Coordinates of N, CA and C in Angstrom, one line a residue:
X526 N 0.8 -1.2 0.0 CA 0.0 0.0 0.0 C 0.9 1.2 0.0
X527 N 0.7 2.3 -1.0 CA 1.6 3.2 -0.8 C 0.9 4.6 -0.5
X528 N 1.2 5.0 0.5 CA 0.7 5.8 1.5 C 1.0 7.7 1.2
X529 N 0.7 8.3 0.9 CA 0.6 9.7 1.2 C -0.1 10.9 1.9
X530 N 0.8 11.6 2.5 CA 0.2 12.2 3.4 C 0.6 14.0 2.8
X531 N -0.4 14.4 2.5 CA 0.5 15.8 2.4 C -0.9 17.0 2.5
X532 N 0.1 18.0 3.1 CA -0.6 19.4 3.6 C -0.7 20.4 2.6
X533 N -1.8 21.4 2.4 CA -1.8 22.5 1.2 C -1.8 23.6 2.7
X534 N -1.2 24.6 2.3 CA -1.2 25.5 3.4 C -0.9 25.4 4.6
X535 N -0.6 24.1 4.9 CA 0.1 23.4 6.4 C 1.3 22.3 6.1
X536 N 1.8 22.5 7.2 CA 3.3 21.6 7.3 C 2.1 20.4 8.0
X537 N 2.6 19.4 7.8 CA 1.8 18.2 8.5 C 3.1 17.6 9.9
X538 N 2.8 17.6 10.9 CA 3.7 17.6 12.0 C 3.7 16.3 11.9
X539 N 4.4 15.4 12.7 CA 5.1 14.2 13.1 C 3.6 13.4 13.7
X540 N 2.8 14.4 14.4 CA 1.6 14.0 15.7 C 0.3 13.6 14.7
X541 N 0.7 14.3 13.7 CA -0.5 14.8 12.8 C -0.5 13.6 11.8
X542 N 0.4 13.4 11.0 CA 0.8 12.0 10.6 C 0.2 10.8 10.8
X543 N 1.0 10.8 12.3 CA 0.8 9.2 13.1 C -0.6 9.0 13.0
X544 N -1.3 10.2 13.8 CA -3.0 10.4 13.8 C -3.8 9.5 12.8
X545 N -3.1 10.3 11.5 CA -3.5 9.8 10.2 C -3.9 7.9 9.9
X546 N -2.4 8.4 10.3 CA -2.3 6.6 10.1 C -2.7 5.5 11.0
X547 N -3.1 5.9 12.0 CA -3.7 4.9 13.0 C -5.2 5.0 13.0
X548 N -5.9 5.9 12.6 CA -6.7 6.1 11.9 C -7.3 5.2 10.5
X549 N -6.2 5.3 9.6 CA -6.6 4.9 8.5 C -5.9 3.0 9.1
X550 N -5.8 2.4 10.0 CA -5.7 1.2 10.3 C -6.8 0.5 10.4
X551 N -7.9 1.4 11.1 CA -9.6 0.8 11.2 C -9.8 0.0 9.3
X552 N -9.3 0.6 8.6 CA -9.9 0.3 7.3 C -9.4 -0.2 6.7
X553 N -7.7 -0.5 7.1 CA -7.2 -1.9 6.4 C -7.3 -3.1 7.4
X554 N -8.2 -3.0 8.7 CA -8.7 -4.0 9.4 C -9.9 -4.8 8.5
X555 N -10.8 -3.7 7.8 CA -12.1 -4.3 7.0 C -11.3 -4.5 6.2
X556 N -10.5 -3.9 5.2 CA -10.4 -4.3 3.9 C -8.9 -3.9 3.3
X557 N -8.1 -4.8 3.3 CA -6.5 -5.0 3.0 C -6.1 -4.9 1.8
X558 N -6.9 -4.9 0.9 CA -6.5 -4.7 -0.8 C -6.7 -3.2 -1.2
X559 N -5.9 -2.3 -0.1 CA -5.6 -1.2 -0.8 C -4.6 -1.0 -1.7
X560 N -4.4 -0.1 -2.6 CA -3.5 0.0 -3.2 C -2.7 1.3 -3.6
X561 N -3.6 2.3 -3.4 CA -3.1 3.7 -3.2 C -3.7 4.8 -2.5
X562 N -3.4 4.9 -1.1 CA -3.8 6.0 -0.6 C -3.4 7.9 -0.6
X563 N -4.1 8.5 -0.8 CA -3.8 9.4 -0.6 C -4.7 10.9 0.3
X564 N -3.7 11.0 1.0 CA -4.6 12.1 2.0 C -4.2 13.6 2.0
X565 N -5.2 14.4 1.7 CA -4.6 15.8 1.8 C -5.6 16.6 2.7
X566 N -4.5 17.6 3.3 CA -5.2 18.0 4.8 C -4.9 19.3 3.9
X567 N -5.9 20.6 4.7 CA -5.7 22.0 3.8 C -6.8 22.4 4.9
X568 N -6.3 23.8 4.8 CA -6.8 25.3 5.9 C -7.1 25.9 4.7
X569 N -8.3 26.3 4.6 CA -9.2 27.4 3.9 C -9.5 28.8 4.4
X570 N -8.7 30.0 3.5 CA -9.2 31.0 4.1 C -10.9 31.5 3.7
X571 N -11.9 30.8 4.4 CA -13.0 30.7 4.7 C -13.7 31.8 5.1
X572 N -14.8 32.3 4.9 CA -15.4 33.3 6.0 C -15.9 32.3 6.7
X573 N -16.1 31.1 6.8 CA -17.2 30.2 7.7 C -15.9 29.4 8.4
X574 N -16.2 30.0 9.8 CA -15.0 29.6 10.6 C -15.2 27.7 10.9
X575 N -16.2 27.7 10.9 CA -16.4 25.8 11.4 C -15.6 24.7 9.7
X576 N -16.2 25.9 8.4 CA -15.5 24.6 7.8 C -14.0 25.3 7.4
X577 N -13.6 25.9 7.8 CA -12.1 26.1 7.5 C -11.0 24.8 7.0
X578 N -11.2 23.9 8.0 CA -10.3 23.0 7.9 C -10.6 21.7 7.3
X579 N -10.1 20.9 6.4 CA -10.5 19.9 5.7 C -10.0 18.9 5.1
X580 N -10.0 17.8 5.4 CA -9.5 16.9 5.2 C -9.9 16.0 3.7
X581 N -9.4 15.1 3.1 CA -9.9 14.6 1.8 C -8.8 13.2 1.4
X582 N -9.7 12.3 1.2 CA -8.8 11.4 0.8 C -9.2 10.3 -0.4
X583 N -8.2 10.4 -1.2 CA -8.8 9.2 -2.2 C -7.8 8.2 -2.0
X584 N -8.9 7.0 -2.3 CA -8.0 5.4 -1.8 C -8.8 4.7 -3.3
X585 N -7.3 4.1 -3.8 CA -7.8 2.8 -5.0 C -7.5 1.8 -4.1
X586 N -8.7 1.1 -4.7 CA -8.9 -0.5 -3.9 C -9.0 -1.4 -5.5
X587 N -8.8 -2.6 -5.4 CA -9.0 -3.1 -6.2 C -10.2 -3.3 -7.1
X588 N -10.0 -2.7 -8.3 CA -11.6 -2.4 -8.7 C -12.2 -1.2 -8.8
X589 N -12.0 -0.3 -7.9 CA -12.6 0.9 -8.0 C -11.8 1.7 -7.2
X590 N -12.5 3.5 -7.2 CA -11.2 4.7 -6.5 C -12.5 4.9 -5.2
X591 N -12.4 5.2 -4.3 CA -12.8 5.9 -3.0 C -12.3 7.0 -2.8
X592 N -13.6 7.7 -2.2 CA -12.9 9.4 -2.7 C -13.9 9.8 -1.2
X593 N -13.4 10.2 -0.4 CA -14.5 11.3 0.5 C -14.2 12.4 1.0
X594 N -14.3 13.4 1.7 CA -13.9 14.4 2.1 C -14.7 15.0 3.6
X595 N -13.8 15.8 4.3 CA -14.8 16.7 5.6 C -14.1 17.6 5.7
X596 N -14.9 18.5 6.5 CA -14.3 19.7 6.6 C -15.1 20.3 8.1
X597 N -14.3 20.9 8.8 CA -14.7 20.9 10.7 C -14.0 22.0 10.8
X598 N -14.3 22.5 11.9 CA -13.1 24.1 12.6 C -12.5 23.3 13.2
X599 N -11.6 21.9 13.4 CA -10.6 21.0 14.0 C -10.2 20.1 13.1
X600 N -9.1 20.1 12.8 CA -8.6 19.2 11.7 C -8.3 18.0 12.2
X601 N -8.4 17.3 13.7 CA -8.3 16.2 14.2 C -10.2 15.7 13.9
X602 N -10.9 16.5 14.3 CA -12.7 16.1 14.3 C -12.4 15.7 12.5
X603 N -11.9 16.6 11.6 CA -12.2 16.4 10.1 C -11.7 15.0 9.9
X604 N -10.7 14.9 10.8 CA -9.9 13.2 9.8 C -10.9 12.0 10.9
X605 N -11.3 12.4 11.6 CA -11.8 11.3 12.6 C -13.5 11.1 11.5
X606 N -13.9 12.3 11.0 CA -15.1 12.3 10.2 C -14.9 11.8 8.7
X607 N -13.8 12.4 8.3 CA -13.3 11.6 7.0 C -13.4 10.0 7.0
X608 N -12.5 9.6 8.5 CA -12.3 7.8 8.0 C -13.8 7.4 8.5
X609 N -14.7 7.9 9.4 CA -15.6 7.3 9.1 C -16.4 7.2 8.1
X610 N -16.5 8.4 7.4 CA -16.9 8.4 5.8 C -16.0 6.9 4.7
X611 N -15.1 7.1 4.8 CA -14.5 6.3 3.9 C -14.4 5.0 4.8
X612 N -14.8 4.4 5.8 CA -15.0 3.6 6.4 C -16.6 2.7 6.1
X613 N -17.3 3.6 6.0 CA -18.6 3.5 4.9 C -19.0 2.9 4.0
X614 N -17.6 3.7 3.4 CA -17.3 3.4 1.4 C -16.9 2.0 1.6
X615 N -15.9 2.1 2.2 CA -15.4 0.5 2.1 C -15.7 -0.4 2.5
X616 N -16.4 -0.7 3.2 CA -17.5 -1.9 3.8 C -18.5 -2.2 2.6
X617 N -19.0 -0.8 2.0 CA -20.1 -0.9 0.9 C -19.5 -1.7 -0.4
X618 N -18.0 -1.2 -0.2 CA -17.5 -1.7 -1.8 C -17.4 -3.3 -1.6
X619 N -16.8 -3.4 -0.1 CA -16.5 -5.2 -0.2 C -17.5 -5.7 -0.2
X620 N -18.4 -5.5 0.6 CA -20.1 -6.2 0.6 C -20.7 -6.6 -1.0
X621 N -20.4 -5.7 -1.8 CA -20.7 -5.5 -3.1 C -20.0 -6.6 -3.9
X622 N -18.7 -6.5 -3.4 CA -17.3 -7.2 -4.3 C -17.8 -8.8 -4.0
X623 N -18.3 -9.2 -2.4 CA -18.3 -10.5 -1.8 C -19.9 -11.2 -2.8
X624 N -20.6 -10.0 -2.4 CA -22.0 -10.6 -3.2 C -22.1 -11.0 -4.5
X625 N -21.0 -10.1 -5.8 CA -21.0 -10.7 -6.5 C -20.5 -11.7 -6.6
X626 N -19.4 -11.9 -5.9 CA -18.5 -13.6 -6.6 C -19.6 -14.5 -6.0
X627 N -20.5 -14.4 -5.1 CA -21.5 -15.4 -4.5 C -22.7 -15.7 -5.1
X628 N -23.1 -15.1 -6.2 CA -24.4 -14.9 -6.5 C -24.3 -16.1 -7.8
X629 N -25.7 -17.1 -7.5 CA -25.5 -18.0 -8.7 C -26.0 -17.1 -10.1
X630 N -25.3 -18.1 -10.9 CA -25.8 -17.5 -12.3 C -26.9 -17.3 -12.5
X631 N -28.0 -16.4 -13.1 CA -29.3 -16.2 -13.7 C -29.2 -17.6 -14.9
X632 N -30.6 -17.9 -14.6 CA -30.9 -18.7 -16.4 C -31.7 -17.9 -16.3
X633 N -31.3 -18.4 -18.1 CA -32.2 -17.4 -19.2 C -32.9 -18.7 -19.4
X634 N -34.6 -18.7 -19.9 CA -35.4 -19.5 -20.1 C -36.0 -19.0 -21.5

């Protein structure tokens, strides 16, 4: 899995990182066939102080891209809101992936 982490308008600290990534563990616990993550954190000069800060990540999984995004006046609440979002996604995609290889064939009559 190759992993990115990078900031628009912010340095991403050593704390901020780790966060990330223990975080995004919940979701290679559901589902291990990641294959490209990427996460971008960014400060918005906003007039609306709550969504200033925002987090966004797109993940290829085998098969398809996963894309979500949040945005909070706390950039820890956005990535905690983000992986549940994409936490979502990916349960929905496997569930999907598992039911088709399970499903018998239709006849045609």
């Amino acid at each position: 899995m190759n992993l990115t982490i990078s900031g628009h308008h912010l340095d991403v600290s050593p704390a901020l990182r780790s966060y990330v990534t223990t975080k995004l563990d919940r979701i290679t616990r559901h589902f291990d066939q990641l294959v490209d993550v990427k996460v971008l954190l960014t400060i918005d000069n906003m007039k609306e102080k709550e969504k200033r800060q925002r987090a966004e990540c797109n993940i290829r999984v085998k098969g398809n891209d996963v894309f979500a995004e949040s945005a909070h006046y706390d950039l820890y609440a956005a990535v905690d809101e983000l992986m549940d979002k994409l936490d979502r996604q990916v349960i929905k995609h496997k569930s999907r992936q598992q039911n088709h290889m399970h499903e018998p064939p239709k006849r045609m009559m």
